[in-house]
XYZ file of C-alpha atoms in Angstrom:
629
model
C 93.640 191.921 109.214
C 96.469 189.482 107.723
C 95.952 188.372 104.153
C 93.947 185.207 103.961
C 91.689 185.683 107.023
C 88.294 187.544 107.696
C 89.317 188.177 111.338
C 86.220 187.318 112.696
C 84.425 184.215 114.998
C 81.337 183.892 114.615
C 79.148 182.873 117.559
C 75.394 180.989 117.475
C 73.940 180.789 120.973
C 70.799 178.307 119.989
C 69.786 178.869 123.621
C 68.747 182.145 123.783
C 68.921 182.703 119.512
C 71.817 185.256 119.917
C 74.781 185.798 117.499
C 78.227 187.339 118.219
C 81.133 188.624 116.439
C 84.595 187.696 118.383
C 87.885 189.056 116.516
C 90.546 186.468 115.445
C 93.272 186.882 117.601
C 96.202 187.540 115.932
C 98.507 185.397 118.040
C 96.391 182.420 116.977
C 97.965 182.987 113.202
C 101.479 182.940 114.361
C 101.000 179.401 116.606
C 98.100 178.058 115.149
C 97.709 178.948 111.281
C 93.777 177.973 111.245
C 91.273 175.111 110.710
C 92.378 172.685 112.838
C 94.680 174.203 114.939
C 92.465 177.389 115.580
C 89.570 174.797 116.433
C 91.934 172.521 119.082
C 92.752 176.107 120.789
C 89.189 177.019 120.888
C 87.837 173.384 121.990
C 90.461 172.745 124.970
C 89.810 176.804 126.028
C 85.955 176.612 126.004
C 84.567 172.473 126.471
C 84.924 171.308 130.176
C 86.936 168.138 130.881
C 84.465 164.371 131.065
C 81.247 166.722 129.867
C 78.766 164.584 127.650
C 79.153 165.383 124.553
C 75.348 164.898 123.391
C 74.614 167.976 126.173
C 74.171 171.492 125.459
C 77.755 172.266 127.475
C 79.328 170.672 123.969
C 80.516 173.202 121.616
C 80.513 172.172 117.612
C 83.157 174.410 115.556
C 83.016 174.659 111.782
C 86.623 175.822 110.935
C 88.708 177.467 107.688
C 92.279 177.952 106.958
C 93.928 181.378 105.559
C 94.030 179.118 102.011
C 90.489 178.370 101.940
C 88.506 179.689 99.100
C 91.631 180.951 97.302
C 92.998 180.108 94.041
C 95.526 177.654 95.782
C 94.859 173.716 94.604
C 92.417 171.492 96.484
C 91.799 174.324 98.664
C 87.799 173.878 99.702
C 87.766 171.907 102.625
C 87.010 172.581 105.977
C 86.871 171.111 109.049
C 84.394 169.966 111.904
C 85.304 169.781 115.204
C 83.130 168.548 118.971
C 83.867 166.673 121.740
C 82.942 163.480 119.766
C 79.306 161.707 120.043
C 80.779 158.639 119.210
C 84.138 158.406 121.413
C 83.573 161.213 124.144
C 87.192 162.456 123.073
C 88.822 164.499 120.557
C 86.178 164.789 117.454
C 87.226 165.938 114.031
C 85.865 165.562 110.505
C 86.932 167.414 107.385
C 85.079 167.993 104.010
C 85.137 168.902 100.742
C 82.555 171.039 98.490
C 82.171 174.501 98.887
C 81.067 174.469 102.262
C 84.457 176.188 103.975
C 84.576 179.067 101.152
C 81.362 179.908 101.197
C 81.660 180.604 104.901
C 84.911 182.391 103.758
C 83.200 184.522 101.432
C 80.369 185.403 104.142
C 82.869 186.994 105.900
C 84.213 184.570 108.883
C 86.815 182.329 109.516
C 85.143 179.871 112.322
C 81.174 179.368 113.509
C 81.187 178.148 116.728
C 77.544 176.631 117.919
C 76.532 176.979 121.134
C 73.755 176.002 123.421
C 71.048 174.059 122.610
C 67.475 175.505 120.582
C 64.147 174.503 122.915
C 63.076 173.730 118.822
C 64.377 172.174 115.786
C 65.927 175.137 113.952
C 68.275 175.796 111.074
C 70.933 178.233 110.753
C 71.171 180.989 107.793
C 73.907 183.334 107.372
C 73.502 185.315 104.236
C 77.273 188.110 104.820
C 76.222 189.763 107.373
C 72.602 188.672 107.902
C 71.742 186.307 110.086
C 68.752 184.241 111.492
C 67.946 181.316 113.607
C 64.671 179.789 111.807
C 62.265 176.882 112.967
C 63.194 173.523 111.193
C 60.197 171.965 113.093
C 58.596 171.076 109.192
C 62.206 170.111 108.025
C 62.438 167.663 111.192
C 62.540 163.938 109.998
C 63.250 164.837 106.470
C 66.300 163.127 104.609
C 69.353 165.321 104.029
C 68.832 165.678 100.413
C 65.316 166.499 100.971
C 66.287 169.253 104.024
C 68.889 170.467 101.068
C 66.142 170.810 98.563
C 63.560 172.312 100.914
C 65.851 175.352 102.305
C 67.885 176.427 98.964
C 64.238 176.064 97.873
C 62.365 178.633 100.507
C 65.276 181.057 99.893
C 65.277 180.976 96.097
C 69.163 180.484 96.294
C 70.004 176.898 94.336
C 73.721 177.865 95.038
C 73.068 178.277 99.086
C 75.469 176.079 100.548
C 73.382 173.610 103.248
C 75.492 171.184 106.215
C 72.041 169.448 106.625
C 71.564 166.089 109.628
C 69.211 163.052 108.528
C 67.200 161.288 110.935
C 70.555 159.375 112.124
C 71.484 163.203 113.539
C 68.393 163.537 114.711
C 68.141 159.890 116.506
C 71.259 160.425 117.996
C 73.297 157.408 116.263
C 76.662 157.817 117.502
C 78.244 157.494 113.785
C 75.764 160.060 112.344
C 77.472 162.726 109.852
C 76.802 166.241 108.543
C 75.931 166.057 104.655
C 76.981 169.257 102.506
C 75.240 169.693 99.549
C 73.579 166.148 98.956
C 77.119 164.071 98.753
C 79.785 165.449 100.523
C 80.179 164.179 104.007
C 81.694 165.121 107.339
C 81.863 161.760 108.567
C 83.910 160.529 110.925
C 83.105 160.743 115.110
C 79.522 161.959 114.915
C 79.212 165.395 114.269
C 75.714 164.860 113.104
C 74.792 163.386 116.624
C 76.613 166.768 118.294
C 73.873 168.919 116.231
C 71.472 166.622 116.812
C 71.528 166.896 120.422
C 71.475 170.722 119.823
C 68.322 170.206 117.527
C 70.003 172.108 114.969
C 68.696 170.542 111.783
C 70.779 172.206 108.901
C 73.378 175.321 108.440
C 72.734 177.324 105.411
C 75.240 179.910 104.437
C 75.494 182.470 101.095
C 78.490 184.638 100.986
C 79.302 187.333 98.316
C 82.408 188.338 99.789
C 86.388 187.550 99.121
C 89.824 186.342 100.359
C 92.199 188.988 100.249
C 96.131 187.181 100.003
C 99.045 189.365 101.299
C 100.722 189.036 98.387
C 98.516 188.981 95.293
C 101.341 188.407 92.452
C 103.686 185.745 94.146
C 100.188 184.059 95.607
C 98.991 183.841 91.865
C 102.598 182.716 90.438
C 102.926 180.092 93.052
C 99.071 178.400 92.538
C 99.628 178.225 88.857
C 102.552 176.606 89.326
C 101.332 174.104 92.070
C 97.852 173.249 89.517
C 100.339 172.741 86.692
C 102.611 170.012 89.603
C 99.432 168.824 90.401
C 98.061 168.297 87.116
C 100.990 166.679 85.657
C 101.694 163.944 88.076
C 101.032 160.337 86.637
C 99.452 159.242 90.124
C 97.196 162.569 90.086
C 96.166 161.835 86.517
C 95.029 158.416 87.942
C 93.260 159.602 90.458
C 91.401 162.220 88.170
C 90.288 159.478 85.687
C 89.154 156.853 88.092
C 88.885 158.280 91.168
C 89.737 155.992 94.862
C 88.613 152.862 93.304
C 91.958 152.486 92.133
C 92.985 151.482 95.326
C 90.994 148.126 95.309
C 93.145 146.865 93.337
C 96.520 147.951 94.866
C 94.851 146.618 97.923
C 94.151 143.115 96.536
C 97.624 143.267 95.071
C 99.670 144.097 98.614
C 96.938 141.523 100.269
C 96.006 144.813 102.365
C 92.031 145.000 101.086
C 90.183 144.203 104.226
C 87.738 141.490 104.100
C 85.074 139.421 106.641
C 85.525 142.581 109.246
C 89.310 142.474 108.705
C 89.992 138.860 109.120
C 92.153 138.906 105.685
C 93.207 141.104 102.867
C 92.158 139.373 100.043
C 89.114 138.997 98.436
C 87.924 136.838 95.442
C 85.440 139.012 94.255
C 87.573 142.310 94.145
C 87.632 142.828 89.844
C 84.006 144.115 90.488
C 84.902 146.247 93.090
C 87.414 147.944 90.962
C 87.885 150.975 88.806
C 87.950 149.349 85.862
C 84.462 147.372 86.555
C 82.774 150.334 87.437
C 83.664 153.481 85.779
C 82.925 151.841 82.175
C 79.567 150.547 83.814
C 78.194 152.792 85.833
C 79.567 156.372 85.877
C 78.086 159.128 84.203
C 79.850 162.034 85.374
C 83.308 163.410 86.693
C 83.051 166.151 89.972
C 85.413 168.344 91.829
C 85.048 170.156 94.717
C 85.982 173.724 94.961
C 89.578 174.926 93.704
C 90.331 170.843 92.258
C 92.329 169.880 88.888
C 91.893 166.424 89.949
C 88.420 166.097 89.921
C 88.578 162.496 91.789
C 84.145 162.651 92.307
C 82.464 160.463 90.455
C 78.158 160.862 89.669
C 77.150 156.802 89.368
C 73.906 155.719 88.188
C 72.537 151.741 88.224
C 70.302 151.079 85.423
C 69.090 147.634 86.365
C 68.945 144.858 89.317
C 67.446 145.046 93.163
C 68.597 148.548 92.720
C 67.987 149.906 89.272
C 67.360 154.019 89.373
C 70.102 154.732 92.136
C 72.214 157.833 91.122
C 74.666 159.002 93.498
C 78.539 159.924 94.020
C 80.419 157.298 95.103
C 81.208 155.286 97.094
C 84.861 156.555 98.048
C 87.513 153.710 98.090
C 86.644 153.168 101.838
C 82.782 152.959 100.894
C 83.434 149.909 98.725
C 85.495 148.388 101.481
C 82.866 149.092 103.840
C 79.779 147.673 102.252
C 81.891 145.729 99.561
C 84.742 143.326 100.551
C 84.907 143.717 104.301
C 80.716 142.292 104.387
C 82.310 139.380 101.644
C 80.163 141.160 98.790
C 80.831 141.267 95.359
C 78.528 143.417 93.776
C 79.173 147.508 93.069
C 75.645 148.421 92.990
C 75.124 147.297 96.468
C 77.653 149.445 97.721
C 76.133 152.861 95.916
C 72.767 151.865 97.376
C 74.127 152.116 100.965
C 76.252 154.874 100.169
C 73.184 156.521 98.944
C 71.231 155.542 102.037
C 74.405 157.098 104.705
C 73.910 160.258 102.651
C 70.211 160.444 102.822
C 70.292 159.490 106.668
C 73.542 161.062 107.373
C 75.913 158.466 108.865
C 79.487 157.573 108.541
C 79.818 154.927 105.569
C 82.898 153.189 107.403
C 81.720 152.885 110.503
C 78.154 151.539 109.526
C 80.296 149.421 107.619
C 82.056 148.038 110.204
C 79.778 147.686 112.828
C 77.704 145.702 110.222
C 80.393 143.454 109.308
C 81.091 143.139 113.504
C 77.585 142.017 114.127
C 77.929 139.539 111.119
C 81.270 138.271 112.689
C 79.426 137.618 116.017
C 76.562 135.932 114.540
C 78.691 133.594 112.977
C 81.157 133.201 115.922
C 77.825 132.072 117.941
C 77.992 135.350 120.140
C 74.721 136.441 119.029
C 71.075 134.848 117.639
C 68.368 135.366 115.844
C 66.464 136.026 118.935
C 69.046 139.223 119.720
C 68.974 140.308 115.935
C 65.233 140.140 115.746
C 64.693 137.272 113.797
C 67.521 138.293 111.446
C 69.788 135.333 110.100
C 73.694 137.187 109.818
C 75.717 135.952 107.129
C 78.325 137.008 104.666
C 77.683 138.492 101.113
C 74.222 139.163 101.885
C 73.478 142.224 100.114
C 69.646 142.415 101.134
C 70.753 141.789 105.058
C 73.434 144.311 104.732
C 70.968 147.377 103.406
C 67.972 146.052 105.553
C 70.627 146.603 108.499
C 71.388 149.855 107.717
C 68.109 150.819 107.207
C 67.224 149.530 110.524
C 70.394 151.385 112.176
C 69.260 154.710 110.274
C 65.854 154.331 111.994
C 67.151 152.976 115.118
C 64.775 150.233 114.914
C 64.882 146.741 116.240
C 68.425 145.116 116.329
C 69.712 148.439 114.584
C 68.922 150.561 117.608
C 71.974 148.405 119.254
C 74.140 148.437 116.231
C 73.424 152.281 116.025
C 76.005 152.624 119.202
C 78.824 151.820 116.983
C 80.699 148.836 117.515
C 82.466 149.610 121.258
C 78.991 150.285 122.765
C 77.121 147.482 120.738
C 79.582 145.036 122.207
C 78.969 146.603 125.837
C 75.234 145.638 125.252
C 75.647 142.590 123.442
C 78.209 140.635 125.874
C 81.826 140.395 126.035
C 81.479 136.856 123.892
C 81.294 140.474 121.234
C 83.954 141.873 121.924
C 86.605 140.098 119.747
C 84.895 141.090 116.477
C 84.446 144.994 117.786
C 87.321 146.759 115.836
C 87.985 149.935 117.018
C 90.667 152.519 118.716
C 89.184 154.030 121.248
C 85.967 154.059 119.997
C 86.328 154.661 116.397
C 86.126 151.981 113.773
C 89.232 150.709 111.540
C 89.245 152.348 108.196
C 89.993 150.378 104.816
C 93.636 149.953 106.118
C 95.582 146.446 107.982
C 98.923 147.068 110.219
C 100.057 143.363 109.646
C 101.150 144.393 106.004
C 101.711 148.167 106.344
C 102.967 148.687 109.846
C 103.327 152.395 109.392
C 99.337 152.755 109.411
C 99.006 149.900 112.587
C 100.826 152.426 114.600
C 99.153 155.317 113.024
C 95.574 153.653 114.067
C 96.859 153.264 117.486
C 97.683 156.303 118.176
C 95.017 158.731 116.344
C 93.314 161.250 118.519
C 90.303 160.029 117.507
C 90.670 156.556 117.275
C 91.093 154.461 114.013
C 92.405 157.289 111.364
C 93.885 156.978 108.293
C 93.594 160.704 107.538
C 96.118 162.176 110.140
C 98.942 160.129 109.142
C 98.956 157.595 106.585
C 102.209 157.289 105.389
C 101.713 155.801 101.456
C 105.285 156.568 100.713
C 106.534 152.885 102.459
C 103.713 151.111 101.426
C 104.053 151.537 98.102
C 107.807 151.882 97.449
C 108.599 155.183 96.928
C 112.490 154.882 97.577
C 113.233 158.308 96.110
C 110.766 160.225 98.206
C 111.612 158.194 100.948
C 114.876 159.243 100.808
C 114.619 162.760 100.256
C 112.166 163.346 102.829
C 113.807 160.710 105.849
C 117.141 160.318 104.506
C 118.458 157.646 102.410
C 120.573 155.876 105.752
C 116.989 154.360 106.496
C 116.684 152.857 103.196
C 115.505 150.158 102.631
C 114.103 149.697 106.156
C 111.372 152.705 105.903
C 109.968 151.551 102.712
C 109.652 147.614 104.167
C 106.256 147.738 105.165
C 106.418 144.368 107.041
C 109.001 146.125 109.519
C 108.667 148.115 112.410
C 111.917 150.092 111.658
C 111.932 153.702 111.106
C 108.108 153.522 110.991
C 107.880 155.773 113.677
C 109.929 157.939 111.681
C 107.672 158.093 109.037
C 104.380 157.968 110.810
C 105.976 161.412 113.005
C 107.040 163.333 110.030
C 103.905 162.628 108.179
C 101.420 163.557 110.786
C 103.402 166.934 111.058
C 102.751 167.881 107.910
C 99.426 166.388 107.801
C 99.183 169.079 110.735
C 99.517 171.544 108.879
C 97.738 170.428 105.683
C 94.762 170.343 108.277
C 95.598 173.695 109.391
C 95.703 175.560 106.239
C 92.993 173.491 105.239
C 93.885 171.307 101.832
C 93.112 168.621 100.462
C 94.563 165.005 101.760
C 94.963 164.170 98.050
C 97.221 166.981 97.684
C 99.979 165.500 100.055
C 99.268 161.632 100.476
C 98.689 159.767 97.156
C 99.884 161.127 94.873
C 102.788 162.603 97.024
C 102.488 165.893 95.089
C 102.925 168.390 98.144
C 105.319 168.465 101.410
C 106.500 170.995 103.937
C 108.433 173.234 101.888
C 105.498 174.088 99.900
C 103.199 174.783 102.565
C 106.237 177.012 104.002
C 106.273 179.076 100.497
C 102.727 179.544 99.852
C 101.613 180.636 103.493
C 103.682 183.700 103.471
C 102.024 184.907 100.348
C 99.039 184.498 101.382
C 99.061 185.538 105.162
C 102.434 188.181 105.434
C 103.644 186.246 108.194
C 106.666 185.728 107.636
C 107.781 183.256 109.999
C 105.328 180.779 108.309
C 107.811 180.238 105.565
C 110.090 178.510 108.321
C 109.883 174.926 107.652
C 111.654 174.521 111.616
C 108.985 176.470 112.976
C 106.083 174.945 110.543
C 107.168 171.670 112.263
C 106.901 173.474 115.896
C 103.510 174.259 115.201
C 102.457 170.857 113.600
C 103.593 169.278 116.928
C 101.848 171.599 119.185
C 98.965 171.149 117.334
C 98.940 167.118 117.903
C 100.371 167.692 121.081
C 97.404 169.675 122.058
C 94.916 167.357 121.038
C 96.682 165.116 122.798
C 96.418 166.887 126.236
C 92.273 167.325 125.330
C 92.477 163.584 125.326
C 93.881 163.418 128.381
C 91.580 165.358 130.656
C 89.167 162.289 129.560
C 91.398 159.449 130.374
C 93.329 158.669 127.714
C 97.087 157.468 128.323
C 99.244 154.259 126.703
C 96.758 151.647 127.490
C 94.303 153.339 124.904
C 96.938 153.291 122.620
C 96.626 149.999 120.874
C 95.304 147.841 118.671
C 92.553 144.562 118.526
C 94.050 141.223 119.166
C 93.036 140.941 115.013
C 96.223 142.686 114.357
C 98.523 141.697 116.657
C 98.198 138.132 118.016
C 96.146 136.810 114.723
C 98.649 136.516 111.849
C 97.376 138.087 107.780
C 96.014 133.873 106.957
C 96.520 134.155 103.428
C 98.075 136.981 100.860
C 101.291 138.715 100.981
C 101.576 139.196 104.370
C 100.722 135.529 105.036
C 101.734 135.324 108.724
C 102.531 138.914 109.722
C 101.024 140.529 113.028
C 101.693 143.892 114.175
C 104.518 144.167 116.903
C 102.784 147.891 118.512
C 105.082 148.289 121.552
C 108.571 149.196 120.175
C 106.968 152.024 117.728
C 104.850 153.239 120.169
C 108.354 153.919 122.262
C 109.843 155.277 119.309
C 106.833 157.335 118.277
C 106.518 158.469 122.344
C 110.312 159.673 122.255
C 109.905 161.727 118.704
C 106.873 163.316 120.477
C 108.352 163.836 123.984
C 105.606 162.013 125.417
C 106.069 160.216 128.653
C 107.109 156.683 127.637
C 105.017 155.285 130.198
C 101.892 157.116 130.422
C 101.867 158.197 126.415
C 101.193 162.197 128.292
C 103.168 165.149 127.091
C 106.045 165.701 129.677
C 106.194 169.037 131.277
C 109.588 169.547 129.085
C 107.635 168.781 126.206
C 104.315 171.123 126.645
C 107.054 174.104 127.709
C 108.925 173.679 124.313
C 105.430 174.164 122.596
C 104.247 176.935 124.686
C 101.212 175.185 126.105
C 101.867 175.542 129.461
C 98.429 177.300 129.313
C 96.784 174.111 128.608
C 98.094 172.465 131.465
C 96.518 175.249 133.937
C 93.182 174.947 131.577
C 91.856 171.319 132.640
């Protein structure tokens, strides 16, 4: 097989508790590279158009890249992919750990679950052996318990364990898969997917390797890339204090969001920043697999309402979440309900959010205390905010509303709702504002999966990086591309980024490794996959592009067959008709339409409908999707 795959798919029918071996096929390499892209190709080819996702027809992928588990940096992600539980489109969530090169090492480069067990069950793939076992005494458990309680059984503290909680199990559309205690594939309900399939946990050992085509120049190249990596000021940043050093460069750019995204500033934001809490409250740094950054932090709280909590985290986006966008000021209440997301498995940001939208009704007089239970709503309330999550994790009382996610919760609760539901297409706004970054209000917009930050977030503009600017988009659009309270040559930006993001997804990396700090572009994904695959025509930058923008493209089309066109393609009345009140971006809005043109006309999508035109899908060589629907 080509260096840096396994060349094998491996199947889990829970239905009838079979297993099968497909080969990779080789012509996926050359147009798809891996992770991602094999799991689009898969997904469109095998999951039937407007199917429920939460029914056994649903397919849930667990993809790797020909990098994965090699010496190259940041290189121990991977990536799950469904027809999402939470927007009934195009689902995706990546994660870190050791998760992806374990299943490397084991010997494949994709499981693909399938069917649905009559049982709870679990998963264990140990190389070459494999079993489908009854979870039915795991069922209900927490995910660190589940962890515990298999590595435990098997006498194998190193087993690597994707465990549900009871949000999984209870369906909650925002539910997650937890690796390992901490790390978390978040985003668009994955957990939800397996919980439908009453698949408790995955468990996988593998003593294998990754064999690169080209041992020497692979070698040469990662050194040299660690050493980049390890040597850039941002990087070193990053390593030190982790993504709480973005609270601050939020509060400064007036971009932190706060009271469910109704401004960017917060008062209270010193004690949601790095330098408040690292001195405070960490006790440890962590990496995942193949990292010189090392960006994890292990946090402990020695006193207060929540004295004893130790966990990792919360991520930048965790302390937006349960920090400033809820109005609270307090560090240790954020850890506690990152702690309870992990233990019940569900999506920090969009828990979050739909928190901070049922807060925003309350107030707004959409909602009572006879809808919320006898619950009084209100700002900075830490004690509300992790009694609500609680109650979501349990689906119990108001929480089995709020456990819908904010789209559906608004559905049930009245259109009076609707103006505080944030979301694209279903998927709640990450720790990111349009009206003083444009780049990312066109990025949310038009996200296969709704909201994202992680497919194209271009940091370059927001934070002034001229020079990179200009070598990567050419200086003629300075200083234009680098204004982020202009729409000009954002589409630009947001096109070029999301390519390479493509392919970052694809091989599968880190997002640290390309986005902030802006260590990693194209050209070195075009030098390092030849080494490590012997295709050769993966060094092409031209055709590395070709396959980035079949790979949205195609994701594009999935969305399609559900519905999706232009008029999905936009943002809340928050960010365009309701100007930034206070901050830098004191009266900025979001003007959508002319980037979405641009952005259509970079993508050859149909200016009117937002679809691929048939030019478009031919020049991409997916006519075979079109014939697939």
């Amino acid at each position: 097989m080509t260096g840096g795959y396994t060349g094998k798919i491996l199947r889990a029918n829970l239905t009838d508790e079979t297993f099968k071996i497909d080969p990779l096929p080789k012509d996926w390499i050359r147009e798809y590279i891996g992770g991602d892209g094999f799991a689009a190709k898969l997904l469109y080819e095998e999951v039937a158009a407007r199917i429920d996702p939460l029914s056994e027809r649903n397919k849930l992928i667990i993809a790797t890249g020909p990098i994965t588990g090699t010496l190259w940096p940041m290189s121990g992600r991977t990536v799950f992919v469904s027809k999402a539980a939470q927007t009934g489109i195009w689902g995706e969530s990546h994660v870190g750990g050791f998760l992806g090169p374990e299943l490397k090492y084991a010997g494949y480069d994709m499981l693909v679950v399938e069917g649905k067990a009559e049982d709870p069950v679990y998963l264990l793939i140990q190389d070459g052996h494999l079993q489908i076992h009854s979870a039915k005494d795991f069922w209900g458990m927490t995910t660190d318990k589940v962890t515990t309680a298999i590595q435990k059984k098997h006498n194998d503290p190193d087993i690597q364990i994707a465990a549900i909680g009871p949000a999984g199990e209870n369906l909650i559309r925002f539910s997650a898969v937890i690796i390992n205690h901490a790390r978390a594939a978040g985003r668009t309900g994955m957990g939800a997917v397996l919980g439908s399939k009453n698949m408790k946990a995955i468990a996988i050992r593998g003593t294998g390797s990754v064999e690169v085509a080209d041992h020497e120049g692979f070698l040469e190249l990662a050194k040299e890339a660690h050493d980049r990596l390890r040597n850039n000021p941002q990087a070193k940043e990053m390593g030190k204090w982790g993504t709480w050093i973005l609270t601050a460069v939020k509060q400064q750019i007036g971009e932190l969001p706060t009271y469910n995204h109704r401004t960017g500033v917060f008062p209270g934001w010193e004690k949601l920043s790095a330098d408040y809490i690292r001195p405070r409250y960490t006790v440890s740094d962590r990496a995942c697999f193949g990292c010189s950054l090392g960006c994890k932090k292990l946090n402990y709280v020695s006193h207060g309402p929540y004295a004893g909590t130790l966990e990792e985290g919360p991520e930048y986006e965790g302390l937006m979440a349960f920090g400033s966008a809820l109005g609270i000021a307090d560090y240790p209440t954020t850890l506690k309900a990152n702690q309870i997301c992990n233990k019940y498995g569900m999506d920090i940001i969009s828990a979050g959010s739909t928190i901070g939208f049922a807060i925003e009704s309350f107030e707004g007089g959409a909602i009572d205390e006879e809808t919320t239970g006898g619950l009084k709503l209100e700002w900075g309330n830490s004690d509300l905010a992790i009694k609500l999550l609680e109650l979501i994790g349990k689906r119990e009382g108001f929480g089995d509303i709020l456990a819908e996610g904010t789209r559906r919760a608004a559905e049930i609760l009245g259109p009076e709702t609707e103006p505080f539901a944030l979301h694209v297409k279903g998927l709640e706004f990450s720790g990111q504002d349009g009206r003083t970054h444009r780049s990312i209000g066109l990025g949310h917009a038009t996200g296969a999966r709704g909201a994202d930050h992680l497919r194209s977030l271009v940091t370059v503009d927001q934070l002034g990086y001229q020079d990179v600017a200009a070598e990567r988009w050419g200086a003629d659009k300075l200083p234009e591309i680098v204004d982020p309270y202009t729409e000009t040559h954002k589409a630009v930006a947001v096109f070029e980024t999301e390519n390479t993001y493509a392919i970052r997804d694809t091989m599968i990396v880190c997002w640290y490794s390309v986005s902030w700090p802006p260590v990693f572009w194209m050209r070195d994904f075009a030098n390092i996959l030849p080494l490590a695959t012997g295709e050769k025509s993966l060094g092409d930058v031209e055709n590395l592009t070709k396959i980035a923008e079949r790979q949205v493209t195609l994701k594009r089309l999935f969305n399609t067959r559900e519905g999706i066109s232009r008029a999905d393609d936009r943002l809340p009345p928050r960010f365009t008709d309701e100007p930034m009140p206070e901050g830098p971006g004191k009266g900025q809005t979001v003007n959508l339409e002319p980037m979405l043109d641009d952005y259509y006309n970079l993508r050859g999508w149909d200016l009117e409908t937002g679809l691929p035109t048939s030019k478009t899908i031919s020049r991409l060589s997916l006519d075979w999707a079109v014939t697939n629907k």
